[in-house]
Amino acid sequence: MSTRYVRWCLGAAVALVAVGGQIEETETHTPIASRWNYNEHLFPIFRDNCGSCHRDGGIAPMSLVSYRSAYPWAQSIREEVLGLRMPPWKAEDGFGDFRNGHALPAHEMDMILEWSSGGYPQGPRSQSPAAPGEPEEWPLGPPALELRMAEPFTLDWSTNEVVRYFVLPTGTTEERFVTGADVMPGAAAIVRDVAIYIDATGTARALDAEDDGPGFGEAEGRDFPATAPLALWSPGRPSVRQEDAARTLPAGADIVARVHYKKTWITEGEEFADQSRIGLYAGDESDRAVESMLLSSPERTGELTLTFSQEVETDVSALAVLPEVAIEAKDVQVVAVTPTGTRVPMLFLREPDTAWPTRYWFDTPIDLPAGSTIEVNAILHPGADFTPGRSLFGADPSAPIRLVVDYAAAGALAD
Ligand code: HEC
């Protein structure tokens, strides 16, 4: 073989690899018509709005914080974003302001839509962004009390989804006050949401003792819980720590974590062991007591609307709302009407579902004088399906819509 021939062969091979690489990196089925590219424009949007779940080892099936794993999903991203299913935050911006999340701003949604239908360009290689690092340990700071599941819970290869309650004794000997709670998941790829309760009755311990293995499962006739959760957690949604409002933690009470495990098609068939940690933040006696009021809709009559309301009996500062919409609704609107007739927007949900239970914390607490009414108005889809299911706060599961309003005594938080 002549040297020249060898050279020629090598040259050709190198060219092929380069062409192959090129094809793989920039292959498109649509001409590039997007002004926005991934490296410069889309990456920060995906990182900030999707990356808490769509990262390697996260709860979602694919990472969106790398071009290579994101672009094959362009069409699906478009559909999920247009259908308002992703990101899973259902509250409309500008109708109530919230401190633990926001909808995708309209201009960012436009950029995603243009990019995904306009050939999803990568942009200049020189601007390739670095994938974000691991989520921070205790973003709210070190908790006053850190509790860990006593033993790991195994989700075997054949189980894709399960809800399990774990009892975490606090071992406290006197009454304490809790301003917030947070979760550090053990197996981050499967811990989808966690509801945290305070149990001073021993009910959860008794249920735990009856059930084999760590914790206990949901079963017919098991009525845990019956109250509003202390906190609701899901990945990337900032937990909230109140400044001067707290729930009471009776001496020796247990923390009960209701953990919803769910695999995606990418983690199906794998086995996981989870041993999550719960952090509690401490307040003191001077904090106002946080309490919860429960509203439930009447049963559905066949009408396309569902309306109900409840009066507030004392002056209160509304801190948060936690809705459960178990019926197919176009939207659900929650408004407070003061005795003088002022309508105060609280929450507007578009296309709500029960997939991602969320407590919406008001940016600024809403002061409501005694005699105000909280009104809920829902517009249903024609022929809307109602799927009765367990309530996270012990509401009547036969009510298609229910809502918790968390509040403290008025004036407490404003001054
Ligand atoms: C709180 C976690 C979370 C956030 C935030 C989130 N996603 Fe998702 N996403 C998921 C999970 C989990 C799934 C898998 C489907 C399921 O189990 O609900 C999913 C599914 C998807 C799918 C469909 C994938 C498939 O299997 O067909 C797309 C597309 C998507 N997400 C895009 C986005 C985009 C774009 C954002 C940000 C604008 C976002 N998601 C934010 C958790 C999240």
Coordinates of N, CA, C and O in Angstrom, one line a residue, residues 100-162:
N100 N -43.9 31.1 46.0 CA -43.2 29.8 45.8 C -43.3 29.3 44.3 O -43.2 28.1 44.1
G101 N -43.5 30.2 43.4 CA -43.6 29.7 42.0 C -44.3 30.7 41.1 O -44.8 31.7 41.6
H102 N -44.2 30.5 39.8 CA -44.9 31.4 38.9 C -45.1 30.6 37.6 O -44.4 29.6 37.3
A103 N -46.1 31.1 36.8 CA -46.3 30.5 35.5 C -45.2 30.9 34.6 O -44.4 31.9 34.8
L104 N -45.0 30.2 33.4 CA -44.0 30.7 32.4 C -44.5 32.0 31.9 O -45.6 32.2 31.4
P105 N -43.6 33.0 32.0 CA -44.0 34.3 31.4 C -44.2 34.2 29.9 O -43.6 33.4 29.3
A106 N -45.2 35.0 29.4 CA -45.7 34.9 28.1 C -44.5 34.9 27.1 O -44.4 34.2 26.1
H107 N -43.5 35.8 27.3 CA -42.4 36.0 26.3 C -41.5 34.7 26.3 O -41.0 34.3 25.3
E108 N -41.4 34.1 27.5 CA -40.6 32.9 27.5 C -41.3 31.7 26.8 O -40.7 30.9 26.1
M109 N -42.6 31.7 27.0 CA -43.4 30.7 26.4 C -43.3 30.8 24.8 O -43.1 29.9 24.1
D110 N -43.4 32.1 24.4 CA -43.3 32.4 22.9 C -41.9 31.9 22.4 O -41.8 31.3 21.3
M111 N -40.8 32.1 23.2 CA -39.5 31.7 22.8 C -39.4 30.2 22.6 O -38.9 29.7 21.7
I112 N -40.0 29.5 23.6 CA -40.0 28.0 23.6 C -40.8 27.6 22.3 O -40.3 26.7 21.6
L113 N -41.9 28.2 22.0 CA -42.7 27.7 20.9 C -42.0 28.0 19.6 O -42.0 27.2 18.7
E114 N -41.4 29.2 19.5 CA -40.7 29.5 18.2 C -39.5 28.6 18.0 O -39.3 28.1 16.9
W115 N -38.8 28.3 19.1 CA -37.6 27.5 19.0 C -38.0 26.1 18.6 O -37.4 25.4 17.7
S116 N -39.0 25.5 19.3 CA -39.4 24.1 19.0 C -40.0 23.9 17.7 O -39.8 22.8 17.1
S117 N -40.7 24.9 17.1 CA -41.2 24.7 15.8 C -40.3 25.3 14.7 O -40.6 25.1 13.5
G118 N -39.3 26.0 15.1 CA -38.5 26.7 14.1 C -37.1 26.1 13.9 O -36.1 26.7 13.7
G119 N -37.1 24.7 14.1 CA -35.8 24.0 13.8 C -34.9 23.8 15.0 O -33.8 23.3 14.8
Y120 N -35.4 24.2 16.2 CA -34.6 24.1 17.4 C -33.1 24.2 17.3 O -32.4 23.3 17.6
P121 N -32.6 25.4 16.8 CA -31.2 25.5 16.7 C -30.4 25.5 18.0 O -31.0 25.9 19.0
Q122 N -29.2 25.0 17.9 CA -28.3 24.9 19.1 C -27.6 26.2 19.4 O -27.4 26.5 20.6
G123 N -27.3 27.0 18.4 CA -26.5 28.2 18.7 C -25.1 28.0 18.7 O -24.6 26.9 18.5
P124 N -24.3 29.1 18.9 CA -22.9 29.0 18.8 C -22.3 28.0 19.9 O -22.6 28.1 21.0
R125 N -21.4 27.1 19.4 CA -20.8 26.1 20.3 C -20.0 26.8 21.3 O -19.9 26.3 22.5
S126 N -19.4 28.0 21.0 CA -18.6 28.7 22.0 C -19.4 29.1 23.2 O -18.9 29.4 24.2
Q127 N -20.7 29.1 23.0 CA -21.6 29.5 24.2 C -22.2 28.3 24.8 O -23.2 28.5 25.5
S128 N -21.7 27.1 24.6 CA -22.4 26.0 25.2 C -22.4 26.1 26.8 O -21.4 26.3 27.4
P129 N -23.6 26.1 27.3 CA -23.7 26.3 28.8 C -23.3 25.1 29.6 O -23.5 24.0 29.1
A130 N -22.8 25.3 30.8 CA -22.5 24.1 31.6 C -23.8 23.7 32.4 O -24.6 24.6 32.8
A131 N -24.0 22.4 32.5 CA -25.2 21.9 33.2 C -25.1 22.4 34.6 O -24.0 22.4 35.2
P132 N -26.2 22.7 35.2 CA -26.2 23.2 36.6 C -25.8 22.0 37.6 O -26.0 20.9 37.3
G133 N -25.2 22.4 38.7 CA -24.7 21.4 39.6 C -25.9 20.8 40.4 O -27.0 21.0 40.2
E134 N -25.5 20.0 41.4 CA -26.5 19.3 42.3 C -27.3 20.4 43.0 O -26.8 21.5 43.4
P135 N -28.6 20.1 43.3 CA -29.4 21.0 44.1 C -28.7 21.3 45.5 O -28.1 20.4 46.0
E136 N -29.0 22.4 46.0 CA -28.4 22.9 47.2 C -28.9 22.0 48.4 O -30.1 21.6 48.4
E137 N -28.1 21.8 49.4 CA -28.5 21.2 50.6 C -29.3 22.2 51.5 O -28.7 23.3 51.7
W138 N -30.5 21.9 51.9 CA -31.3 22.8 52.7 C -31.3 24.3 52.3 O -30.6 25.1 52.9
P139 N -31.9 24.6 51.1 CA -31.9 26.0 50.6 C -32.4 27.0 51.6 O -32.0 28.2 51.5
L140 N -33.2 26.6 52.6 CA -33.7 27.6 53.6 C -32.8 27.7 54.8 O -33.1 28.4 55.7
G141 N -31.6 27.1 54.7 CA -30.7 27.1 55.8 C -30.8 25.9 56.7 O -31.8 25.1 56.5
P142 N -29.9 25.7 57.6 CA -29.9 24.5 58.4 C -31.2 24.4 59.3 O -31.5 25.4 59.9
P143 N -32.0 23.4 59.2 CA -33.2 23.3 60.0 C -32.9 23.2 61.5 O -31.8 22.7 61.9
A144 N -33.9 23.5 62.3 CA -33.7 23.4 63.8 C -33.8 21.9 64.2 O -33.2 21.5 65.1
L145 N -34.5 21.1 63.4 CA -34.7 19.7 63.7 C -34.6 19.0 62.4 O -35.4 19.3 61.5
E146 N -33.7 18.0 62.3 CA -33.6 17.3 61.1 C -34.0 15.8 61.4 O -33.4 15.2 62.3
L147 N -35.0 15.3 60.7 CA -35.5 13.9 60.9 C -35.2 13.1 59.7 O -35.3 13.6 58.6
R148 N -34.9 11.8 59.9 CA -34.6 11.0 58.8 C -35.5 9.7 58.9 O -35.8 9.2 60.0
M149 N -36.0 9.2 57.8 CA -36.8 8.0 57.8 C -35.9 6.9 58.5 O -34.7 6.8 58.2
A150 N -36.6 6.2 59.4 CA -35.8 5.3 60.3 C -35.1 4.2 59.4 O -34.0 3.8 59.8
E151 N -35.7 3.8 58.4 CA -35.0 2.8 57.5 C -35.3 3.1 56.1 O -36.3 3.7 55.8
P152 N -34.5 2.6 55.1 CA -34.8 2.8 53.7 C -36.1 2.1 53.3 O -36.3 1.0 53.8
F153 N -36.8 2.7 52.4 CA -38.0 2.0 51.8 C -37.6 1.6 50.4 O -37.1 2.5 49.6
T154 N -37.8 0.4 50.1 CA -37.4 -0.1 48.7 C -38.6 -0.1 47.8 O -39.7 -0.7 48.1
L155 N -38.4 0.5 46.7 CA -39.4 0.4 45.6 C -38.9 -0.6 44.6 O -37.9 -0.3 43.9
D156 N -39.5 -1.8 44.6 CA -38.9 -2.9 43.8 C -39.1 -2.6 42.3 O -39.8 -1.7 41.9
W157 N -38.4 -3.4 41.5 CA -38.4 -3.2 40.1 C -39.8 -3.2 39.5 O -40.1 -2.5 38.5
S158 N -40.7 -4.0 40.1 CA -42.0 -4.2 39.5 C -43.1 -3.1 39.8 O -44.1 -3.0 39.3
T159 N -42.8 -2.2 40.8 CA -43.7 -1.2 41.3 C -43.4 0.1 40.6 O -42.2 0.6 40.8
N160 N -44.3 0.7 40.0 CA -44.1 2.0 39.3 C -44.5 3.2 40.1 O -44.0 4.3 40.0
E161 N -45.5 3.0 41.0 CA -46.1 4.1 41.7 C -46.7 3.6 43.0 O -47.4 2.6 43.0
V162 N -46.4 4.3 44.1 CA -47.0 4.0 45.3 C -47.0 5.2 46.3 O -46.1 6.1 46.1

